[in-house]
XYZ file of C-alpha atoms in Angstrom:
418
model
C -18.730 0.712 -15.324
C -15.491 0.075 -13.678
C -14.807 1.006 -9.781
C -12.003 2.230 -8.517
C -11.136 2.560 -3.954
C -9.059 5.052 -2.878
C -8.360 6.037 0.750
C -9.679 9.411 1.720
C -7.957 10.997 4.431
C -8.751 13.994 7.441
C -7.762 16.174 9.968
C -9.984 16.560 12.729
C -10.299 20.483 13.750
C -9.088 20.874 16.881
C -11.985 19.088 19.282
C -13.459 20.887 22.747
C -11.729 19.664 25.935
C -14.995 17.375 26.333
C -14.705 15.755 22.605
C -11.371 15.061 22.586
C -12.077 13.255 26.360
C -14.436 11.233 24.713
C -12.759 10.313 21.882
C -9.761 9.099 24.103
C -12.357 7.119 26.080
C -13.334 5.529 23.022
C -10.114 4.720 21.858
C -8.643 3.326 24.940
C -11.793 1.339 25.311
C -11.606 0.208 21.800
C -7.932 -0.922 22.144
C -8.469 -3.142 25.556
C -11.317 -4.747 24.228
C -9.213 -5.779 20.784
C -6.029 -6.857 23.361
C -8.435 -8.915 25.177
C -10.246 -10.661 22.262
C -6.454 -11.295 20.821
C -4.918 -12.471 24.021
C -8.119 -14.862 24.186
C -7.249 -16.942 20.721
C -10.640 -15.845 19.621
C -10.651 -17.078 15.909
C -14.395 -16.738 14.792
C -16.612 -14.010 14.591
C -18.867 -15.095 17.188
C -15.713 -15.647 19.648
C -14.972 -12.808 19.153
C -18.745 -10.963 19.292
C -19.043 -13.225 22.914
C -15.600 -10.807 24.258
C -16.000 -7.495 22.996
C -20.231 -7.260 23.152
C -19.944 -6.021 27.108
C -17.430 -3.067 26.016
C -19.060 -0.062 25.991
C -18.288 0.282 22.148
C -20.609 1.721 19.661
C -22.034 -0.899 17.499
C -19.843 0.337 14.487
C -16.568 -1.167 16.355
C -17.717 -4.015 17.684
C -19.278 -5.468 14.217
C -15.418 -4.167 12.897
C -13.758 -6.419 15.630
C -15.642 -9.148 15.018
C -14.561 -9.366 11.237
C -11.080 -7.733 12.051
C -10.013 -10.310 14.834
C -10.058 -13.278 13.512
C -7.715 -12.325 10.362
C -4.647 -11.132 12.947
C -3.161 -14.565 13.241
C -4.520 -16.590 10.356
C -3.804 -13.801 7.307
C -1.455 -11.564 9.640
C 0.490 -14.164 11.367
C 0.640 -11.802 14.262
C 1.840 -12.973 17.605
C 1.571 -9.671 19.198
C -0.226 -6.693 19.011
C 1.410 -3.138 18.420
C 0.241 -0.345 21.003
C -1.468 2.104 18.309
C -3.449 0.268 16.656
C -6.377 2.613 14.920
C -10.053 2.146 15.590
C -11.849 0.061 13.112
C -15.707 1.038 12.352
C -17.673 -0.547 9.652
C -18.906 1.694 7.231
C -22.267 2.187 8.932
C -20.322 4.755 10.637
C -19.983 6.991 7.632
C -22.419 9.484 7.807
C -21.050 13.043 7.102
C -22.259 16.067 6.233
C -21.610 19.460 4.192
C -22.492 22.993 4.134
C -20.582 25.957 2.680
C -21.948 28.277 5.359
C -19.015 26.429 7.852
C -15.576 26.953 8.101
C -14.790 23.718 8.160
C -17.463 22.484 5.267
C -17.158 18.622 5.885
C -18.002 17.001 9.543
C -18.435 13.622 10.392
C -21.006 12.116 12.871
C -18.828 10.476 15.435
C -20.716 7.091 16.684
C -20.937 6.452 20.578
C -22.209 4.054 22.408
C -25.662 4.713 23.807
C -28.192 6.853 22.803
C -27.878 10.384 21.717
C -24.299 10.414 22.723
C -23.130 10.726 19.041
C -21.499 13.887 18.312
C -20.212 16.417 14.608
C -16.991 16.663 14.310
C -15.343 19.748 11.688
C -13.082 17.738 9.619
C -9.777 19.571 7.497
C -9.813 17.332 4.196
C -7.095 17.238 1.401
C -8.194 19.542 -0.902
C -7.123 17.377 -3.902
C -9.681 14.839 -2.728
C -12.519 16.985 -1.927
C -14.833 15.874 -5.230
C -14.590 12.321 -3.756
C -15.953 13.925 -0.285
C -18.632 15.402 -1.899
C -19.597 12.211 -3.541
C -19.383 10.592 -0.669
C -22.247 13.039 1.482
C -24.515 13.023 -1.929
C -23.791 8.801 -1.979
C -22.058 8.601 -5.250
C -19.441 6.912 -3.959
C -19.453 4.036 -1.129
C -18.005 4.199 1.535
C -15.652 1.219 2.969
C -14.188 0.405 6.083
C -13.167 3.990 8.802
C -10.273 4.392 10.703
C -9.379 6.753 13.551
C -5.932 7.167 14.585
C -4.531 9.286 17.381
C -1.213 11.078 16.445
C 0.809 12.998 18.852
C -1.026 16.679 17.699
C -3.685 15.367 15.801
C -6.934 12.987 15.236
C -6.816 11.475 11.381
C -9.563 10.023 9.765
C -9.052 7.221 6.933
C -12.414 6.502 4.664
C -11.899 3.666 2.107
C -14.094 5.069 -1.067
C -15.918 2.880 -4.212
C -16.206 5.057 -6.879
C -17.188 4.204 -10.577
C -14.838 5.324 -13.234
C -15.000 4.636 -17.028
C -14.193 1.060 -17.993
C -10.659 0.857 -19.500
C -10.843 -0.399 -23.180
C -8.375 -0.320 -26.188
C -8.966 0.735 -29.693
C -6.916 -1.473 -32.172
C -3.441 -3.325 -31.276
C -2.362 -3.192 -27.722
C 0.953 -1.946 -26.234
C 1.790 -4.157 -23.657
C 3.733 -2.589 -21.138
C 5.481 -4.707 -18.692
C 6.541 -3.197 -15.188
C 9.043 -4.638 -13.018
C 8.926 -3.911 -9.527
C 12.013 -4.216 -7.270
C 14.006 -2.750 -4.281
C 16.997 -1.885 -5.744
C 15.656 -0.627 -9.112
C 11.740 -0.256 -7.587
C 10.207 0.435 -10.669
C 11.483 -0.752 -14.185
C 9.034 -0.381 -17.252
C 9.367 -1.454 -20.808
C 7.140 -1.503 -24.135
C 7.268 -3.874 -26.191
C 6.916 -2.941 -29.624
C 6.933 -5.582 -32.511
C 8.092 -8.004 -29.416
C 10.862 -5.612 -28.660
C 12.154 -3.666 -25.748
C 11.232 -0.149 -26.447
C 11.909 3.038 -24.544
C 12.576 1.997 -20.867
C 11.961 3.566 -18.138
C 14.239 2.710 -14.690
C 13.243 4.322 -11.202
C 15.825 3.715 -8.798
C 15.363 2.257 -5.395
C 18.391 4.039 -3.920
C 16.506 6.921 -2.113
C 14.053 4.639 -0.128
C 16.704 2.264 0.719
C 18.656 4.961 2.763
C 15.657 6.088 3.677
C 14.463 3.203 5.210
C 18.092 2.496 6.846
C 18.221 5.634 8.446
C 14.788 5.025 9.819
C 16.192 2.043 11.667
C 19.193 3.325 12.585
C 17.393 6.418 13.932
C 14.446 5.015 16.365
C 16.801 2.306 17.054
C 19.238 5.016 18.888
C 15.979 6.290 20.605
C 14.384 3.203 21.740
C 18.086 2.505 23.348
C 18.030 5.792 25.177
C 14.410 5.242 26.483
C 13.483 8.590 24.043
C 10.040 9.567 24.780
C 6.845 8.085 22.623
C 6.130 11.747 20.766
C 9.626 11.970 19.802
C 9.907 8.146 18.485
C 6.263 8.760 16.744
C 7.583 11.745 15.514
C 10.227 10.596 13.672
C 8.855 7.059 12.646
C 5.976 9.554 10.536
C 8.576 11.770 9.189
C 10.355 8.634 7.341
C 7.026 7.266 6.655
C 5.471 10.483 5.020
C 8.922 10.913 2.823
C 8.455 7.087 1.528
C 4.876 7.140 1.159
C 5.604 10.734 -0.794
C 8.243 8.431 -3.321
C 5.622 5.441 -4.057
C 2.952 8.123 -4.723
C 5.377 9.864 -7.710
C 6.781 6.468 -8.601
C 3.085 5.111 -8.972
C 2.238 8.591 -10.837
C 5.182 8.222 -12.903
C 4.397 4.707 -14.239
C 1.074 5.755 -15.326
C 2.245 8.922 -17.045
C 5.015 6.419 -18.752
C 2.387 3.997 -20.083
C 0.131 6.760 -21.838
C 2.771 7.926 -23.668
C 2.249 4.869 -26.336
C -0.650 3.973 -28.435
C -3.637 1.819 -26.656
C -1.406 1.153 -23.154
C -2.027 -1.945 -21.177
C -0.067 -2.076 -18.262
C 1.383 -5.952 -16.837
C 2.702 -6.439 -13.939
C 3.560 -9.649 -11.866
C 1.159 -11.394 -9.363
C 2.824 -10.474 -6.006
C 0.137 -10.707 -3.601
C 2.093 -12.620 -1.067
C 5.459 -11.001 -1.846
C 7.663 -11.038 1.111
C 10.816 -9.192 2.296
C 13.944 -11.184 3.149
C 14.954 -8.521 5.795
C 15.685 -9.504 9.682
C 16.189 -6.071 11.695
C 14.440 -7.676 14.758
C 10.740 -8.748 15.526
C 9.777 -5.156 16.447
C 11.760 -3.606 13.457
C 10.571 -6.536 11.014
C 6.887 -5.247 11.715
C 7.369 -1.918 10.800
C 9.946 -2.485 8.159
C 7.696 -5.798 6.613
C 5.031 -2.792 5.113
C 7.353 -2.441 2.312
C 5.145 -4.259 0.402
C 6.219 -4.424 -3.320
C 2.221 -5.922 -3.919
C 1.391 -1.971 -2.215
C 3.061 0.060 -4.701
C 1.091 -2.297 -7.116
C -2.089 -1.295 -5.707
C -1.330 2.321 -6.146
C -0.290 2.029 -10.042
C -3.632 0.378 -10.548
C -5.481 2.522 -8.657
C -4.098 5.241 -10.564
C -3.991 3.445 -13.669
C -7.783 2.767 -13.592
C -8.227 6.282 -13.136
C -6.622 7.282 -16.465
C -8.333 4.458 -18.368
C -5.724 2.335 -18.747
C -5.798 -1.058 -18.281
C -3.813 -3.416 -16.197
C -3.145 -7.357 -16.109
C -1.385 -9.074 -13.644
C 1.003 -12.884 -15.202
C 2.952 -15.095 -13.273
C 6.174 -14.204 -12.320
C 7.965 -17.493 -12.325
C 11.511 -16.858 -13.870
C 10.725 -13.682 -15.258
C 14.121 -12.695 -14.050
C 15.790 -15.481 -15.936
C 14.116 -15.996 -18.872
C 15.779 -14.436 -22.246
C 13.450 -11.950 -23.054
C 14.679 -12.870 -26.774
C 14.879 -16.371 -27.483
C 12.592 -17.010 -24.347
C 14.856 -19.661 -22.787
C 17.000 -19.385 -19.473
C 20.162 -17.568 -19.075
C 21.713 -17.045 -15.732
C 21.716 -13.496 -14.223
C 24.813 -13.183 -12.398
C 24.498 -9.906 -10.549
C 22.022 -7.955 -9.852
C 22.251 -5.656 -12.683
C 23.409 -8.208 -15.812
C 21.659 -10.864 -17.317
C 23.656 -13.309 -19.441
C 21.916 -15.593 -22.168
C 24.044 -18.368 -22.860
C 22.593 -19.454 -26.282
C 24.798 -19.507 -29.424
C 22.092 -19.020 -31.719
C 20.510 -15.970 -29.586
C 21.508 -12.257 -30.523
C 21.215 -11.235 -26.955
C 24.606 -11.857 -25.222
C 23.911 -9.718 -22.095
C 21.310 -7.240 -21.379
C 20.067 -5.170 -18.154
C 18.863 -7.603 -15.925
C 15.398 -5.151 -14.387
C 14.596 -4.221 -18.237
C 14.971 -7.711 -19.176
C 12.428 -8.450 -16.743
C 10.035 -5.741 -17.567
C 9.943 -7.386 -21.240
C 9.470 -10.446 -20.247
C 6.500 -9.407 -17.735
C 4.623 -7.702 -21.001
C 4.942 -10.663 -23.457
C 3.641 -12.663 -21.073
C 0.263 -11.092 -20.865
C 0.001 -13.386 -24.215
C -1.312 -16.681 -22.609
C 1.102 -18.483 -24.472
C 3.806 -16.827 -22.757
C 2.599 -17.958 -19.067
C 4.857 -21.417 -19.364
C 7.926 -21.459 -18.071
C 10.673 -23.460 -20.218
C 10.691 -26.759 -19.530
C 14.889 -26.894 -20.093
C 15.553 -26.378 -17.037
C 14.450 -28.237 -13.558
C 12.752 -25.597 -10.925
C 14.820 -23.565 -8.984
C 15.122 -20.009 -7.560
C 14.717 -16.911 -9.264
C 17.004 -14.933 -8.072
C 20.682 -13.301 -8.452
C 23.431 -15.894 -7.462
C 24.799 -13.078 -5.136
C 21.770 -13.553 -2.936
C 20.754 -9.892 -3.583
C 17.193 -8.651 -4.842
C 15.272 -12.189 -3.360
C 11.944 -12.359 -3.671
C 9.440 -14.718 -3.188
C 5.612 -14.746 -4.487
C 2.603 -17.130 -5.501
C -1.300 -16.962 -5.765
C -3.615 -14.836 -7.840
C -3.682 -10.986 -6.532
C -6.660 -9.698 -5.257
C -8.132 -6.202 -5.919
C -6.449 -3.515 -4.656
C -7.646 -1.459 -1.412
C -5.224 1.084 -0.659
C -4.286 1.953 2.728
C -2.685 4.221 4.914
C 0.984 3.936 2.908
C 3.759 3.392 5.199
C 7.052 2.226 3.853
C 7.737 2.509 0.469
C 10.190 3.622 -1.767
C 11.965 4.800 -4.975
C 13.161 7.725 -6.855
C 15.760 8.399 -10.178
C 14.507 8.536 -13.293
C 15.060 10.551 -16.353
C 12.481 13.170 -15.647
C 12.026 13.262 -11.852
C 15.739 11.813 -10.561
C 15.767 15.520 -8.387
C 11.766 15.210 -7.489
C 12.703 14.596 -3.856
């Protein structure tokens, strides 16, 4: 059996005046402990262990700390620490419970420090992910790391899930279908059927982008005029509900797309490390740098897995420059047009993202991993500068978080979806 993760999400019911005192106490303790540990260089676990162990932290957060810590500068590259940072727990903190005699059927057993100080808290869930709750209480699904974060109104609750789902397998010849994902076209997919292009699908980035540029724009103007931290946290989680509300239909949408053709396999490129040419400021480039193009990934095979289909990951070297035809280079002079410059080639120009996509899904074929050897190493990317991205090393599996930025929308079937 295959397994599948999937972030589980909810609401606390509103806490008594002495819960919710508690819980602040824990989270304030939680966060000075991390700041100190951080400001302290501590870069192993038992550094780390030797700062936070006198914190009066229940065992849950301190184990999370210790493993948490020590990836902030060497995976994160951080050099600072943002003020709401959630509290971590390790999943020996995952101990709910359920009874249809409540009104609120799902609690969770909210660890403390000390003995007996532990405390139920009534938890709202999302309704479309309450058969994953229930497997979680009767332990048919495992739980992953917790996370507790303090909004302005409420408490949320983030449970990574395990969960077995059927093995994805085809049955005869395979489609390949290779998906390209971008920022100005964020999702462009494309069969290939007796190695050609067939039926594409294109999902246009335009929606996020303003999305994301009003965002800026917006708690720019309110950090300037000193705006209070509700109304800035407000509106940051406005724009990041509507873009994490385009990834999940973009994601849903690419999955849909694939089963619509015999035996789907899904390809996409290896962007673990992708990265974001963007400069909007250090604090900005924090909260902007979550548009990660490897996230919306995650989310298409987490969804993918789900509906049996499978998914392979190539490299993307010159994927954007390779003629998806004769399989040589051609030059893609804009971000839209790709040009191949071969006499003996039928393809004279073609649409640059599509190109791409087919490219992407013949390359699942090991023999189509090499890049041509005509041409010396140099970057993939439009000559305009636009649409640069940069990305290397095998991606790991997918564990979805909280989303945050994201983006795309426009397609042939959902273009008025948002």
């Amino acid at each position: 059996m295959e397994t599948a993760t999937k972030t589980l999400e909810a609401t606390f019911a509103p806490p008594t005046t002495h819960k919710e005192s508690k819980l602040y106490d824990l989270l304030e303790t939680y966060r000075d402990s991390l700041q100190e540990a951080f400001d302290a260089g501590a870069s192993t676990m038992s550094a780390v262990s030797d700062i936070v162990t006198p914190y009066d932290l229940p065992y849950q957060s301190k184990a999370a700390l210790c493993n948490y810590v020590p990836k902030l500068r060497k995976t994160y590259n951080a050099n600072e620490l943002d003020d709401d940072h959630p509290i971590r727990l390790t999943n020996q903190a995952a101990k709910f419970d359920h009874s249809e005699e409540r009104d609120y059927e799902f609690t969770w057993w909210v660890p403390r420090p000390g003995r007996g100080t532990n405390f139920w808290i009534p938890l709202r869930i999302n309704p479309e992910q309450e058969e994953l709750w229930h497997d979680l209480v009767n332990e048919d699904a495992k739980a992953g790391q917790i996370r507790l974060q303090k909004h302005r109104k409420n408490w949320v609750l983030h449970v990574t899930v395990e969960y077995p789902v059927e093995e994805p397998a085809t049955d005869g010849d395979a489609t390949h279908i290779g998906l390209d994902i971008g920022e100005t076209a964020l999702i462009t997919g494309c069969a290939l059927k007796d190695g050609s292009p067939t039926d594409p699908l294109v999902r246009s980035g335009s929606r996020a982008k303003h999305l994301r540029k009003e965002m800026y724009t917006t708690l720019k103007r309110l950090q300037e005029r000193d705006a209070s931290e509700w109304r800035t946290d407000e509106r940051y989680d406005h724009y990041q509900n509507a873009l994490t509300d385009i990834v999940e239909k973009a994601s849903r949408e690419a999955v849909e797309y694939a089963r619509q053709f015999e035996n789907p396999v899904l390809v996409m490129e290896n962007l673990t490390y992708i990265r974001e040419r963007l400069d909007y400021g250090k604090y900005m480039n924090r909260r902007l740098h979550s548009w990660a193009f490897a996230r919306l990934q995650g989310r298409i095979e987490d969804k993918a897995t789900e509906a049996g289909v499978p998914v392979e990951y190539v490299n993307p070297a010159y994927t954007s420059q390779t003629c998806h035809s004769c399989h040589r280079i051609g030059r893609r002079d804009s971000q839209a047009e790709f040009r191949c410059p071969h006499n003996d080639c039928h393809v004279s120009t073609f649409q640059a993202d599509i190109n791409a996509s087919a490219n992407i899904a013949r390359r699942v074929d090991p023999w189509g991993e090499s890049v041509p050897l005509d041409k010396a190493e140099r970057d993939d990317s439009p000559r305009d500068g636009s649409g640069s991205d940069t990305a290397t090393t095998h991606r790991e599996k997918s564990v979805p978080a909280q989303m945050t930025l994201t983006a795309f929308q426009e397609s042939k079937s959902s273009a008025s979806d948002d």
